[in-house]
C-alpha cells in the first residue's frame, strides 16, 4: 500500500473535501455578511471529478473522508456523491460536517449512502443567539436535524460549537447537558481568526478555561486516542454516559505534530493545511487530461512541501488567501 508521508513522518490518511462554497447561513466568524462571490459552477469539481480524485487519494493511503463546505447539504444530490465515495476501495470511514438546517430530510439518505459519522454545528441553544451569530433563522430546523440524525442510526453524532467569550461561553454546561440528554457527543472549538471575521483576542476563550468550567460540574476522563484514523480533538468522557466532550485546540495548543489531514477545496485545489496558501490545482490537471501518475506525483510533491506547523494568529489574520467556506473548516 502506498502512503502519503511528509518530511516530518506524518502519514496523511484523512482527506476533507469541501463540496461547495455556498451556505444558507452567515455565521459571522466564518462568512462575510453578504456572503461570498460564488465561483461559477464550472469552476467547481463535479461529482465525477471528486470521485476520481478520491480514488487516487485512497490508492495513496487515504482511508477517511469528511465531506464539508460551505454547507454540503445545499449541493443537490450530496447523498449520491456519498454513496460513490463509500464504495471506493480503501475508504473505511465517510463523515460529514453540516450546519443541520437541511438535515431533517437528508439524515436517513446520508446514512443509507454509508456516512458513518456526522458533525452538526450549533453555537447556541437559544434561538435569538442563533440568529445573532448566523444572521438567519433556522434554530428549530437544526434541532430537528439533530433528532433525525440520532434516529437514522449514525455510528457517531457530534455537536460542534465555536465558543466565543461574551457570546456563548455561558452555555458550556448547557451544551454538555444537552449532549448527555440526547446521548450524543459535543465538541467545543476555539474561535479562530480569519481575514474579515473581526476576531478579537478578548473574545477568545481557550480550551483550558472551557475545560475548567465544565469540570466544575462534570469530571472529564481523558479518552485514549485509539481510533484507527483519529480526528483533531482532545477527547474526554463523562462518567456513566456515552457522551464525550472534545476540544479543538487550534489556537492554544496546536496539534500539527500528529496532523494526518489534507484538504481538497471546492474548486479542486489540494491544501495541505487549513491555514496554508493557494494549493496545487488538481482540477486543472484533471481537465487537461493529466495521467494518473502525474496527478499522484503532484499530490506527493505537495505533501512533501507541507510545513511543520501553522503560523501564529497575527499572520493568520492577514493572510488573504483563505476562507473557511472554500477550504472547508
Ligand atoms: N457548514 C458546515 C458547518 O457549519 O458545520 C461545514 C463547514 S464549516 C466551515 C466547518 C466548521 O468550521 C464548523 O464547525 C464551524 O463552526 C467551524 N468554523 C468556521 N469558522 C470558524 C472560526 N473562525 N473559528 C473556529 N471554527 C470555525
Ligand atoms: Fe455556513 Fe458552516 Fe460557515 Fe456557518 S460555519 S457560515 S454554517 S459554512
XYZ file of C-alpha atoms and ligand atoms in Angstrom:
364
model
C 0.000 0.000 0.000
C 1.352 3.458 -0.921
C 1.249 6.204 1.666
C 1.452 9.988 1.858
C 4.199 10.534 4.418
C 5.699 14.018 4.670
C 9.162 15.250 5.723
C 8.145 15.103 9.378
C 6.958 11.498 9.268
C 3.239 12.350 9.292
C 1.086 9.947 7.296
C -1.929 11.545 5.621
C -4.877 9.175 5.866
C -7.685 11.726 6.273
C -8.996 13.852 3.390
C -11.501 16.671 3.925
C -13.422 17.601 0.805
C -15.284 20.900 0.505
C -18.085 20.303 -1.993
C -19.403 23.867 -2.158
C -18.519 27.385 -1.059
C -22.193 28.292 -0.688
C -24.043 28.307 2.578
C -27.560 29.101 3.731
C -26.232 30.640 6.984
C -23.914 33.605 7.531
C -22.067 32.689 10.717
C -20.244 35.898 11.469
C -16.998 34.145 12.427
C -16.911 32.252 9.120
C -18.632 34.117 6.266
C -18.755 37.754 5.226
C -22.221 39.152 5.990
C -23.169 39.452 2.319
C -21.871 36.015 1.511
C -19.008 35.328 -0.815
C -18.911 35.826 -4.549
C -19.657 32.239 -5.568
C -17.405 30.821 -8.231
C -19.191 29.807 -11.411
C -20.427 26.223 -11.257
C -17.944 25.266 -13.977
C -15.107 26.132 -11.575
C -16.261 23.577 -9.014
C -15.290 19.954 -9.132
C -18.082 17.792 -10.485
C -19.087 14.663 -8.569
C -17.307 12.580 -11.215
C -14.118 14.575 -10.624
C -14.415 14.317 -6.840
C -14.868 10.555 -7.156
C -11.893 10.250 -9.487
C -9.603 12.265 -7.230
C -10.835 10.430 -4.142
C -9.980 7.114 -5.800
C -6.439 8.405 -6.399
C -6.164 9.616 -2.790
C -7.397 6.284 -1.470
C -4.798 4.452 -3.554
C -2.242 6.696 -1.818
C -3.395 5.620 1.633
C -6.325 7.906 2.468
C -8.844 5.893 4.496
C -11.150 8.538 5.900
C -13.028 11.251 4.003
C -15.056 14.067 5.517
C -17.488 15.995 3.321
C -17.721 19.647 4.276
C -18.166 23.118 2.775
C -19.734 25.763 2.804
C -22.832 23.850 3.645
C -22.598 20.449 1.939
C -26.345 19.777 2.109
C -27.095 22.740 -0.174
C -25.400 20.889 -3.041
C -28.001 18.755 -4.729
C -27.607 15.002 -4.716
C -24.950 15.071 -1.998
C -26.094 11.652 -0.803
C -25.327 10.251 -4.257
C -21.756 11.517 -4.017
C -21.532 9.967 -0.542
C -22.668 6.600 -1.885
C -19.996 6.751 -4.610
C -17.234 7.597 -2.116
C -18.295 4.877 0.325
C -17.977 2.360 -2.484
C -14.323 3.247 -3.177
C -11.720 0.674 -2.307
C -9.832 1.613 0.815
C -12.263 4.187 2.207
C -13.135 2.902 5.668
C -14.895 5.941 7.037
C -17.058 8.578 5.404
C -18.044 11.505 7.620
C -19.892 14.780 7.026
C -19.999 18.196 8.718
C -23.213 20.169 8.370
C -24.998 23.110 9.923
C -28.015 20.817 10.310
C -30.621 23.178 8.840
C -31.451 20.803 5.960
C -30.685 17.602 7.795
C -34.183 16.504 8.735
C -34.880 15.392 5.156
C -31.357 14.158 4.419
C -30.271 12.240 7.522
C -31.600 8.823 6.529
C -30.439 9.242 2.914
C -26.902 10.044 4.112
C -26.935 7.114 6.489
C -28.135 4.785 3.721
C -25.355 6.133 1.497
C -22.791 4.882 4.011
C -21.994 8.023 6.002
C -20.950 6.827 9.456
C -20.116 9.981 11.390
C -21.976 13.251 11.384
C -20.901 16.538 12.987
C -23.617 19.146 13.379
C -22.660 22.746 14.106
C -24.723 24.604 16.663
C -23.352 27.584 18.568
C -26.276 28.313 20.842
C -29.220 26.529 22.386
C -31.056 29.855 22.383
C -32.949 30.830 19.275
C -32.190 34.568 19.485
C -28.471 33.920 19.837
C -28.591 31.510 16.903
C -29.990 34.373 14.811
C -27.360 36.774 16.086
C -24.477 34.520 15.109
C -25.843 33.015 11.867
C -27.783 36.124 10.707
C -30.543 33.698 9.701
C -33.383 31.796 11.306
C -33.371 28.018 11.428
C -32.658 27.079 15.043
C -35.663 24.746 15.209
C -34.613 23.140 11.911
C -31.196 22.323 13.377
C -32.763 20.802 16.484
C -34.987 18.637 14.279
C -31.952 17.777 12.163
C -30.115 16.540 15.260
C -33.107 14.356 16.212
C -33.225 12.928 12.701
C -29.518 12.118 12.792
C -29.981 10.280 16.090
C -32.963 8.367 14.689
C -31.111 7.492 11.476
C -28.555 5.465 13.467
C -25.157 7.047 12.661
C -22.184 5.493 14.445
C -21.355 8.929 15.850
C -23.343 12.152 16.167
C -21.380 15.158 17.438
C -22.495 18.696 18.139
C -19.791 21.219 17.219
C -19.825 24.573 18.902
C -17.455 27.518 18.448
C -17.145 29.208 21.842
C -16.833 32.990 21.893
C -16.305 34.890 25.136
C -19.214 37.149 25.962
C -21.439 35.443 23.417
C -21.985 31.785 24.296
C -19.377 30.858 26.914
C -22.169 30.808 29.496
C -23.713 27.859 27.601
C -20.832 25.402 28.032
C -22.581 23.391 30.747
C -25.917 23.649 28.941
C -24.325 22.103 25.862
C -22.872 19.267 27.920
C -26.294 18.640 29.462
C -27.944 18.800 26.032
C -25.480 16.179 24.757
C -25.974 13.988 27.831
C -29.747 14.103 27.449
C -29.518 13.007 23.810
C -26.632 10.583 24.368
C -24.520 12.281 21.701
C -21.083 13.907 21.904
C -20.130 17.548 21.912
C -17.007 19.357 20.757
C -16.010 22.864 21.643
C -13.945 24.684 19.049
C -11.571 27.515 19.866
C -12.514 30.627 17.946
C -10.014 31.135 15.116
C -9.076 34.336 13.298
C -9.676 34.649 9.585
C -9.324 37.705 7.388
C -12.520 39.717 7.743
C -14.066 37.812 10.663
C -13.252 40.568 13.190
C -11.633 38.109 15.568
C -10.551 39.764 18.799
C -8.255 38.325 21.387
C -10.708 39.428 24.095
C -13.343 37.082 22.599
C -11.015 34.131 22.502
C -11.518 31.508 25.165
C -9.007 28.729 25.484
C -9.520 25.025 25.846
C -8.060 25.163 29.399
C -10.674 27.649 30.510
C -13.542 25.771 28.838
C -12.407 22.504 30.411
C -12.115 24.127 33.813
C -15.699 25.415 33.575
C -17.058 22.019 32.573
C -15.106 20.239 35.287
C -16.780 22.422 37.910
C -19.733 20.088 37.432
C -18.653 17.121 35.264
C -15.249 15.483 35.853
C -13.649 14.720 32.490
C -11.733 11.477 31.937
C -9.255 11.601 29.013
C -10.175 9.141 26.275
C -7.183 7.325 24.805
C -6.872 8.014 21.100
C -7.043 4.502 19.777
C -9.236 5.095 16.731
C -7.654 3.883 13.506
C -7.922 7.339 11.916
C -8.057 9.922 14.691
C -9.602 13.372 14.363
C -8.006 16.516 15.770
C -9.989 16.862 19.038
C -8.773 16.224 22.570
C -11.496 13.894 23.804
C -12.817 13.286 27.321
C -15.540 11.050 28.665
C -18.246 11.890 31.142
C -18.698 9.159 33.720
C -21.578 6.738 33.305
C -22.556 8.132 29.927
C -21.975 7.633 26.206
C -21.138 11.309 25.867
C -17.658 12.500 25.040
C -16.603 16.111 25.296
C -13.958 17.178 22.790
C -11.953 20.340 22.297
C -10.417 21.625 19.085
C -7.401 23.484 20.402
C -6.079 25.011 17.189
C -5.115 28.259 18.891
C -3.932 27.337 22.382
C -2.212 24.040 21.660
C -1.739 23.345 18.005
C -1.875 19.691 17.055
C 0.294 19.928 13.945
C 2.745 17.290 15.213
C 0.385 14.422 14.505
C -1.655 16.021 11.722
C -2.982 13.363 9.348
C -5.188 15.717 7.296
C -5.165 17.157 3.809
C -7.910 19.163 2.129
C -9.497 19.373 -1.285
C -11.191 22.716 -1.939
C -14.494 23.047 -3.778
C -12.603 24.320 -6.832
C -10.236 21.388 -6.821
C -7.098 22.620 -5.102
C -5.170 20.448 -2.694
C -4.311 22.261 0.546
C -2.013 20.553 2.980
C -3.178 22.712 5.905
C -6.307 24.702 6.796
C -4.042 27.726 7.124
C -1.925 27.179 4.015
C -1.968 29.423 0.953
C -3.055 28.515 -2.577
C -2.566 24.756 -3.137
C -1.963 22.506 -6.108
C -4.640 22.856 -8.781
C -5.739 19.248 -9.231
C -8.822 20.277 -11.207
C -6.649 21.847 -13.883
C -4.552 18.690 -14.088
C -7.689 16.539 -14.414
C -9.259 18.771 -17.046
C -6.022 18.961 -19.023
C -6.047 15.192 -19.270
C -3.100 14.549 -16.921
C -2.360 10.887 -16.355
C -2.956 9.240 -13.008
C 0.822 9.115 -12.456
C 1.153 12.868 -12.966
C -1.694 13.568 -10.522
C -0.243 11.157 -7.956
C 3.167 12.785 -8.250
C 1.683 16.258 -7.789
C -0.126 15.122 -4.653
C 3.038 13.568 -3.252
C 5.090 16.654 -4.062
C 2.551 18.894 -2.281
C 2.558 16.674 0.804
C 6.350 16.762 0.874
C 6.214 20.566 0.984
C 3.781 20.635 3.938
C 5.006 22.924 6.710
C 5.824 21.636 10.172
C 3.237 23.812 11.906
C 0.875 26.645 11.115
C 1.836 30.274 11.867
C 0.700 32.382 14.836
C -2.572 34.278 14.884
C -1.239 37.682 13.704
C -0.195 36.064 10.459
C -3.450 34.105 10.211
C -5.495 37.304 10.310
C -3.649 38.970 7.470
C -3.346 36.064 5.094
C -5.974 36.809 2.439
C -5.842 33.573 0.541
C -8.037 31.631 2.871
C -11.707 31.303 3.576
C -13.363 28.662 5.735
C -16.133 28.117 3.237
C -13.896 27.291 0.299
C -11.366 25.237 2.215
C -13.916 23.509 4.446
C -13.244 24.113 8.159
N -21.351 24.361 7.124
C -20.851 23.249 7.839
C -20.844 23.516 9.335
O -21.086 24.640 9.742
O -20.585 22.563 10.070
C -19.475 22.776 7.382
C -18.452 23.833 7.086
S -17.923 24.822 8.466
C -16.732 25.855 7.691
C -16.968 23.637 9.416
C -16.687 24.028 10.840
O -15.827 25.158 10.863
C -17.921 24.390 11.652
O -17.969 23.597 12.827
C -17.672 25.833 12.016
O -18.221 26.164 13.275
C -16.157 25.910 12.006
N -15.656 27.285 11.879
C -15.917 28.179 10.912
N -15.275 29.350 11.158
C -14.597 29.185 12.318
C -13.753 30.030 13.113
N -13.472 31.267 12.767
N -13.229 29.509 14.239
C -13.496 28.247 14.615
N -14.275 27.392 13.904
C -14.825 27.865 12.795
Fe -22.049 28.205 6.791
Fe -20.811 26.406 8.312
Fe -19.625 28.748 7.769
Fe -21.746 28.742 9.337
S -19.770 27.735 9.763
S -21.397 30.137 7.601
S -22.930 27.106 8.511
S -20.100 27.158 6.315
